[in-house]
Tab-separated table of C-alpha atoms in Angstrom:
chain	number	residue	atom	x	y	z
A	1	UNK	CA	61.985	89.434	16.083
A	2	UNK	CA	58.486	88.711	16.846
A	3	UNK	CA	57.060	90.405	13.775
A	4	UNK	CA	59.442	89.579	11.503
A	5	UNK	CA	57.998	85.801	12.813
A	6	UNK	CA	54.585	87.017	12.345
A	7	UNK	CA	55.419	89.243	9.104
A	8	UNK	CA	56.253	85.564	7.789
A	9	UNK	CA	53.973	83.303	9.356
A	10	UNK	CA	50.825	85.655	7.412
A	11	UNK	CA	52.981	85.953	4.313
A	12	UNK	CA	53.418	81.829	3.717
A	13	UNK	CA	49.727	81.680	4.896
A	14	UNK	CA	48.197	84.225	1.928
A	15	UNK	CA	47.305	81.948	-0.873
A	16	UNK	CA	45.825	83.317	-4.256
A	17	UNK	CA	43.130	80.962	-5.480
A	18	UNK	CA	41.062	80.562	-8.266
A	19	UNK	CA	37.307	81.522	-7.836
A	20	UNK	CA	35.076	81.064	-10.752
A	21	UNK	CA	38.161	81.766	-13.214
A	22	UNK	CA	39.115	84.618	-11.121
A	23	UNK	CA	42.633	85.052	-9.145
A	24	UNK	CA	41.672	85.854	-5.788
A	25	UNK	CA	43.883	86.624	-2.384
A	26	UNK	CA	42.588	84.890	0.541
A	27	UNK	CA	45.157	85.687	3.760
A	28	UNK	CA	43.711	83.448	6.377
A	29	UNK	CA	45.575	85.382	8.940
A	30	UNK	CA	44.098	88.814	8.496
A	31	UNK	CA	41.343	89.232	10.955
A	32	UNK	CA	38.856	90.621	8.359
A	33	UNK	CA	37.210	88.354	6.521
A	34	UNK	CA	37.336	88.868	2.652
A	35	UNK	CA	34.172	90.609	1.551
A	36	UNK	CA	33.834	88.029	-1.081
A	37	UNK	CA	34.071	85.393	0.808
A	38	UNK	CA	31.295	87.123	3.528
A	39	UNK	CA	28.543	88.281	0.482
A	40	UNK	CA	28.967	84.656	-1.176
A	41	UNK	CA	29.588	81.647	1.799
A	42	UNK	CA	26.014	81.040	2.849
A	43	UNK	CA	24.925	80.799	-1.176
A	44	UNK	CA	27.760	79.093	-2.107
A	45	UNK	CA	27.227	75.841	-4.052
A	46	UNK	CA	24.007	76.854	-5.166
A	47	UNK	CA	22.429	76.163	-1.319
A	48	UNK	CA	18.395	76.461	-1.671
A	49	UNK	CA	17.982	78.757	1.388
A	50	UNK	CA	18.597	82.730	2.007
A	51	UNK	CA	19.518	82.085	5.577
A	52	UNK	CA	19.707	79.672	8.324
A	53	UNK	CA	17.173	78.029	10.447
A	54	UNK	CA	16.373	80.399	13.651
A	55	UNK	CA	17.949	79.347	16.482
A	56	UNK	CA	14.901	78.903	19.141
A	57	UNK	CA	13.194	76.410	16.355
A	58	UNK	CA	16.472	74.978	16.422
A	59	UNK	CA	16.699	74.087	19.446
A	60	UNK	CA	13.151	73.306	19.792
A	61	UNK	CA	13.290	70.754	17.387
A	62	UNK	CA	16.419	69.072	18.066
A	63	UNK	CA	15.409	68.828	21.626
A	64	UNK	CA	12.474	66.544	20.127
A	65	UNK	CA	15.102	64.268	17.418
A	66	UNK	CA	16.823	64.029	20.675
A	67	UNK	CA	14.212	62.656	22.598
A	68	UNK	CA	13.624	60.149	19.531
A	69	UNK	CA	16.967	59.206	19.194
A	70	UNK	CA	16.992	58.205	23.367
A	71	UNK	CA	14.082	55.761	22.638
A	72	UNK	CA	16.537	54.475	19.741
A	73	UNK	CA	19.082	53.623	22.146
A	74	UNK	CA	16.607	51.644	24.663
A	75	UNK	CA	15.552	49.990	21.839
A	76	UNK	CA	18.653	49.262	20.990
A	77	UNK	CA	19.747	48.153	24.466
A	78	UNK	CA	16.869	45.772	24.296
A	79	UNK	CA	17.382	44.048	21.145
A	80	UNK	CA	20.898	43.689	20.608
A	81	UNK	CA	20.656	45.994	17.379
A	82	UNK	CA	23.961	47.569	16.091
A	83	UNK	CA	24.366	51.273	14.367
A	84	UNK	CA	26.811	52.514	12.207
A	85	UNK	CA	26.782	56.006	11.624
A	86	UNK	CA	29.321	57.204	8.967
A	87	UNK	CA	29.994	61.341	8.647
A	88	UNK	CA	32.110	62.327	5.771
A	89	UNK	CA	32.592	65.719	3.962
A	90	UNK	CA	35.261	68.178	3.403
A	91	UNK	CA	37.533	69.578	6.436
A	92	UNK	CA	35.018	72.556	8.314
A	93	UNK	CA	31.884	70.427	6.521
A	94	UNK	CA	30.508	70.302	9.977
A	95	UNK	CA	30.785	66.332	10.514
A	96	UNK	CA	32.086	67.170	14.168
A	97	UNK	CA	29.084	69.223	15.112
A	98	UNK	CA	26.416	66.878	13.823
A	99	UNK	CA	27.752	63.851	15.262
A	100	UNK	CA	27.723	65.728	18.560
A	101	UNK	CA	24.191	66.615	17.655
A	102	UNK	CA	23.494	63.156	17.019
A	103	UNK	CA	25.325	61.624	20.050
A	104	UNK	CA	24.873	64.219	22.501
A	105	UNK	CA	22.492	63.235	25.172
A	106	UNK	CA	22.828	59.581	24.285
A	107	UNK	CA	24.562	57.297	26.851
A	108	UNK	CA	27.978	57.307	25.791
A	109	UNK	CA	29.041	53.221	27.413
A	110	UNK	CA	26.430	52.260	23.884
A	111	UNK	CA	26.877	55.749	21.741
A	112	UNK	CA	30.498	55.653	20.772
A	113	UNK	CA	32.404	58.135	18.468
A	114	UNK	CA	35.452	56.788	16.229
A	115	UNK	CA	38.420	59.484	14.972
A	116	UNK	CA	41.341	57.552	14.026
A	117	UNK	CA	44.671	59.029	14.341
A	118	UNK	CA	47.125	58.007	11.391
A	119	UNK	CA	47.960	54.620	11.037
A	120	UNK	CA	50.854	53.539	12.809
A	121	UNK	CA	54.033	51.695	12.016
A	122	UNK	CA	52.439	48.389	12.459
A	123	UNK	CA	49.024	49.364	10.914
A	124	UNK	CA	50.313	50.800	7.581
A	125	UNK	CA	51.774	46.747	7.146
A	126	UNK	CA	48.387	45.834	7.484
A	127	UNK	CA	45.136	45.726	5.120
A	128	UNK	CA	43.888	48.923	5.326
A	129	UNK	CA	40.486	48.030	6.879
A	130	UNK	CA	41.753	46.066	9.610
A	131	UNK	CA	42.279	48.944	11.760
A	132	UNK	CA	38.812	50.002	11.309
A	133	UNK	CA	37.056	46.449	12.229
A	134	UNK	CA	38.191	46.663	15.310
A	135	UNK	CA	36.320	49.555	16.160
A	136	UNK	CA	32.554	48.247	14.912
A	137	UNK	CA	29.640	48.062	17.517
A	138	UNK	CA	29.255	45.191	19.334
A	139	UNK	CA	25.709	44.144	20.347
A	140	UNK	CA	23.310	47.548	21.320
A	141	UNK	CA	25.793	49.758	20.252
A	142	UNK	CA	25.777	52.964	17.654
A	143	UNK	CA	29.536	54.033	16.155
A	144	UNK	CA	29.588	57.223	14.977
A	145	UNK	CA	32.689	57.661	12.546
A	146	UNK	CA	34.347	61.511	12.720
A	147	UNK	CA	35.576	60.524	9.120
A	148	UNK	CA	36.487	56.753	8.473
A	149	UNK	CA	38.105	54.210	5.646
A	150	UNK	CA	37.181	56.562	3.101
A	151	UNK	CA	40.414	58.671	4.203
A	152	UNK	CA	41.741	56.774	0.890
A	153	UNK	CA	39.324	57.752	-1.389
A	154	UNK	CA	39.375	61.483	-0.742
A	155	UNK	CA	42.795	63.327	1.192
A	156	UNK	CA	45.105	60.654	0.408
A	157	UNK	CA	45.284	60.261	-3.142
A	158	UNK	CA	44.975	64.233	-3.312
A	159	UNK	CA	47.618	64.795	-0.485
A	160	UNK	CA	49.952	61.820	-1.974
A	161	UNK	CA	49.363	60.046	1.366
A	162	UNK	CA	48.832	56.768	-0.686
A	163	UNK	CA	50.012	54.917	-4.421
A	164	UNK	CA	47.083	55.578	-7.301
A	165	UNK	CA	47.133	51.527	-7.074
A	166	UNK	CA	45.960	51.748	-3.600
A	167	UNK	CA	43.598	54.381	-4.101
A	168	UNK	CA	42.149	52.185	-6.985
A	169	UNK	CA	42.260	49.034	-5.377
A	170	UNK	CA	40.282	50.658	-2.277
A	171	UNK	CA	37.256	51.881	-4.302
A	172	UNK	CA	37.120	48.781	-5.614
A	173	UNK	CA	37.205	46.598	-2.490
A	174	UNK	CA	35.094	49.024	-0.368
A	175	UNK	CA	31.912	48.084	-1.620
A	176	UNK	CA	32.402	44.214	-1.078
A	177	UNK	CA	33.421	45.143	2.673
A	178	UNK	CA	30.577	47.569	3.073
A	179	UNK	CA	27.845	44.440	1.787
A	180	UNK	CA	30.022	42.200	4.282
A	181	UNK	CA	28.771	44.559	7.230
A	182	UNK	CA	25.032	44.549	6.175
A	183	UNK	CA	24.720	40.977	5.693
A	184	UNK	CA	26.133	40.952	8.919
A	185	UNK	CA	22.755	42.467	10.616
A	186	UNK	CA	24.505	46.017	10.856
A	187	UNK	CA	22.138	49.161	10.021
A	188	UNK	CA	24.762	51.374	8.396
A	189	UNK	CA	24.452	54.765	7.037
A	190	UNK	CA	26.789	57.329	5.106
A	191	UNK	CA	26.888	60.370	5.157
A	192	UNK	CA	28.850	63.016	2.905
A	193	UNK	CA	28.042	66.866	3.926
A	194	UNK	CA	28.713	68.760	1.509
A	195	UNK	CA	29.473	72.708	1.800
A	196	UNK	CA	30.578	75.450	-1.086
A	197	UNK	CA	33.950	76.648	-1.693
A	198	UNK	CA	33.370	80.207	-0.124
A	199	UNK	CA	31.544	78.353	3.312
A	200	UNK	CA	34.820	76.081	3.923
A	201	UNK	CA	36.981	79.653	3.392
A	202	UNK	CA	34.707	81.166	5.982
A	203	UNK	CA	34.562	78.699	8.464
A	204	UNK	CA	38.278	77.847	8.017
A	205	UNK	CA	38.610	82.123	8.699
A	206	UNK	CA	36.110	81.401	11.740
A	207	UNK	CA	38.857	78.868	13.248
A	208	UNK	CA	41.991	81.198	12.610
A	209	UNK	CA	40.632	83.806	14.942
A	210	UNK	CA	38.900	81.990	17.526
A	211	UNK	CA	40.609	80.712	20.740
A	212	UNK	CA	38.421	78.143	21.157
A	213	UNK	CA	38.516	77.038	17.647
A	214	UNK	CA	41.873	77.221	16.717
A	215	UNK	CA	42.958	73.708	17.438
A	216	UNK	CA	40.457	72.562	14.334
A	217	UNK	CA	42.367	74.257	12.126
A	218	UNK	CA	45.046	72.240	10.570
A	219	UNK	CA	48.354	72.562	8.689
A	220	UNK	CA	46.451	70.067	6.458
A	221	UNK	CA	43.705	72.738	5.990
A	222	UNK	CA	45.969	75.451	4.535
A	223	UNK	CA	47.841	73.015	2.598
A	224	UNK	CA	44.924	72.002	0.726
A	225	UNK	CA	43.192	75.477	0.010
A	226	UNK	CA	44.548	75.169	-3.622
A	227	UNK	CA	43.184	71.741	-4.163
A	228	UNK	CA	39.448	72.528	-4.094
A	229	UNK	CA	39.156	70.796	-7.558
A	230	UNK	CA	41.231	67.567	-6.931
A	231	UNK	CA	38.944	67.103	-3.778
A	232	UNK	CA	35.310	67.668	-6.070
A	233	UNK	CA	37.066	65.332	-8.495
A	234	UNK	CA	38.263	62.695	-6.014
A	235	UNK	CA	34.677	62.924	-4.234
A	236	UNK	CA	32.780	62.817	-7.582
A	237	UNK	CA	34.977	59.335	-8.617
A	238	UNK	CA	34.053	58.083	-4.525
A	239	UNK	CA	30.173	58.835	-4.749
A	240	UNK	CA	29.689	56.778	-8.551
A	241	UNK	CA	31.772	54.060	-7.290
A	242	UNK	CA	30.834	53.191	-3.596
A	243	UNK	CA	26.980	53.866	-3.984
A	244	UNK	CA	25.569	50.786	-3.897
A	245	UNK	CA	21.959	49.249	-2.911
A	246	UNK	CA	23.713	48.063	0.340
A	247	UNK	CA	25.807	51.042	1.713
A	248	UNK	CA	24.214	53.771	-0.131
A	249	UNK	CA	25.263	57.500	-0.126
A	250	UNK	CA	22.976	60.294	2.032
A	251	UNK	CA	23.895	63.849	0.674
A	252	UNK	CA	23.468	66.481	3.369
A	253	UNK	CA	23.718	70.120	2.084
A	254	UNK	CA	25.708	71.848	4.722
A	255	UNK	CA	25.898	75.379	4.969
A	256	UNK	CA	23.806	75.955	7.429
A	257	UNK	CA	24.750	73.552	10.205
A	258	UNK	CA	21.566	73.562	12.010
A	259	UNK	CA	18.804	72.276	8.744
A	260	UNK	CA	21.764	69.804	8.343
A	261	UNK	CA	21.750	68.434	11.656
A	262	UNK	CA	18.077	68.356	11.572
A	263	UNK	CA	17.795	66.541	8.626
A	264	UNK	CA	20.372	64.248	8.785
A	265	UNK	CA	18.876	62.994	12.226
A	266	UNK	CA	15.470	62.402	10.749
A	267	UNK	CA	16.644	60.536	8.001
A	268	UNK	CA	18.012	58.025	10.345
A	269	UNK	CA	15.045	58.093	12.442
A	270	UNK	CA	13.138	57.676	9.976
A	271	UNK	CA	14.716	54.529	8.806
A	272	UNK	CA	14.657	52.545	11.702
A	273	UNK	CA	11.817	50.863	13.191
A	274	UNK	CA	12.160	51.293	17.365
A	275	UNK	CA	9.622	51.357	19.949
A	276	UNK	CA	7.695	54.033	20.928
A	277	UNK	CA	8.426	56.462	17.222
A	278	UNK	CA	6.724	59.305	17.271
A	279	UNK	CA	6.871	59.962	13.594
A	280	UNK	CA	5.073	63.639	14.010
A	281	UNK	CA	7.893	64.407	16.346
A	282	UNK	CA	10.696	63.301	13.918
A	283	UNK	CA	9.151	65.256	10.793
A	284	UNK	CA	9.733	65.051	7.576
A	285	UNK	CA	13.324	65.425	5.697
A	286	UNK	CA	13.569	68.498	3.558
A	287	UNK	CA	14.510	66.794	0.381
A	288	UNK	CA	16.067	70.174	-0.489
A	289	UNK	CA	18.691	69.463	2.029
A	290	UNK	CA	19.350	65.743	2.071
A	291	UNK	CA	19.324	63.252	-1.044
A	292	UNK	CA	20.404	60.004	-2.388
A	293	UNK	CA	24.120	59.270	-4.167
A	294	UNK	CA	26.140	61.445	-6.520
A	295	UNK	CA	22.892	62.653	-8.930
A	296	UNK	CA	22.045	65.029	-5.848
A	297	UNK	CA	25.060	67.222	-6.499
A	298	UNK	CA	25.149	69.045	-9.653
């Protein structure tokens, strides 16, 4: 009985998809990872590097962003300044990890990390940003959203989670509510990493067959392995209309996590005027790696 359960468990799992105009299998259940998924993640999506940063320089650097971003806080603490920090991408994109890179040795009573569930019964009768107000920083504080309101501009029109009138109506009321939070006195920053098709397959392999990891991967995940093109359309449609002066769009290539992280720290260091910025520590952002709006992805 057991493998008959397991016989059928791979065989709804194995999904044939379509790679540069050719059908390929990808069984996310097999332990061995596709050799064409292997040869092509790291490259995929035309990324501008042959391999990722080395781990000691890594570490050594982050340790130093980190350092940086603790004199943000005080600074913070001090002035009354609010932070919004906003991480989207596509599911394995890595918006977990760099938010825990960002937030990690922070004081988490004024470094605070939003994941909403699903909206509720009584939320779903409301507008649809009401939920999320509730959850901005009050005086001193950075917010860190693990994806946010822009749920309805990327996996629920694609998943049929909300009306194409809804989905319209958001990206056209999203950049009103985003200049209502600047004018407020809010520094706010967006973020969409962005990974190929052939990284997402890997990492989502990665999560399959990992104990640890398992629990990131969802039934949303395989559901969605055939709708790699609704998602690049959906995005696309998102970047041109919510990239505005106020609430710009930062584009963080994302295959390799760590020149990601990196990056996507400095940029916000480098943006905000605190006390005590070491500029030489923070660096300066590979422009290869992070860039402004929807021109930066070809």
């Amino acid at each position: 009985m057991a493998s008959m359960q397991a016989a059928t468990k791979t065989e709804s799992r194995a999904v044939e998809l379509d790679i540069g105009g050719k059908k390929k299998l990808f069984d996310i259940d097999n332990p061995e990872l596709p050799k064409w998924i292997d040869e092509a993640a790291f490259s995929s999506d035309d990324y501008p590097y042959k391999k990722k940063v080395d781990e000691e320089e890594y570490l050594e650097t982050l340790e130093k962003l980190q350092i940086e971003l603790v004199k943000l806080q005080l600074w913070q603490q001090a002035t009354g300044k609010r932070i919004i920090a906003l991480f989207e991408g596509r599911d394995a994109a890595g918006k977990g990890g760099a938010i825990q890179a960002t937030s990690g040795n922070l004081n988490p009573r004024w470094a605070r990390v939003v994941a909403l569930t699903k909206p509720t019964e009584t939320e779903r009768g409301q507008w649809y940003f009401q939920r999320y107000i509730a959850t901005m920083p009050t005086s001193g504080e950075l917010v860190l959203y693990d994806r946010s309101w822009y749920n309805r501009a990327g996996v629920e029109p694609v998943m049929g989670f909300c009306t194409p009138e809804q989905h319209e109506q958001f990206l056209k009321q999203v950049p009103r509510f985003e200049k209502m939070i600047v004018h407020e006195g809010i520094q706010f920053f967006k973020f969409w990493i962005n990974i190929g098709r052939e990284m997402q397959l890997k990492r989502f392999h990665d999560r399959c067959h990992d104990p640890l990891k398992i629990w990131k991967l969802s039934p949303m995940d395989i559901a969605a392995l055939n709708k790699w093109e609704d998602y690049t359309e959906k995005r696309n449609q998102m970047l041109k209309e919510t990239h505005t002066d106020q609430a710009p769009w930062t584009v963080v290539r994302g295959n390799d996590k760590r020149r990601a992280r990196l990056n996507l720290i400095r940029h916000m260091l480098s943006r905000l005027d605190y006390d005590g910025k070491d500029k030489d520590a923070i660096g300066e952002v590979d422009d290869k790696i992070i860039g402004s709006g929807p021109g930066f992805l070809k």
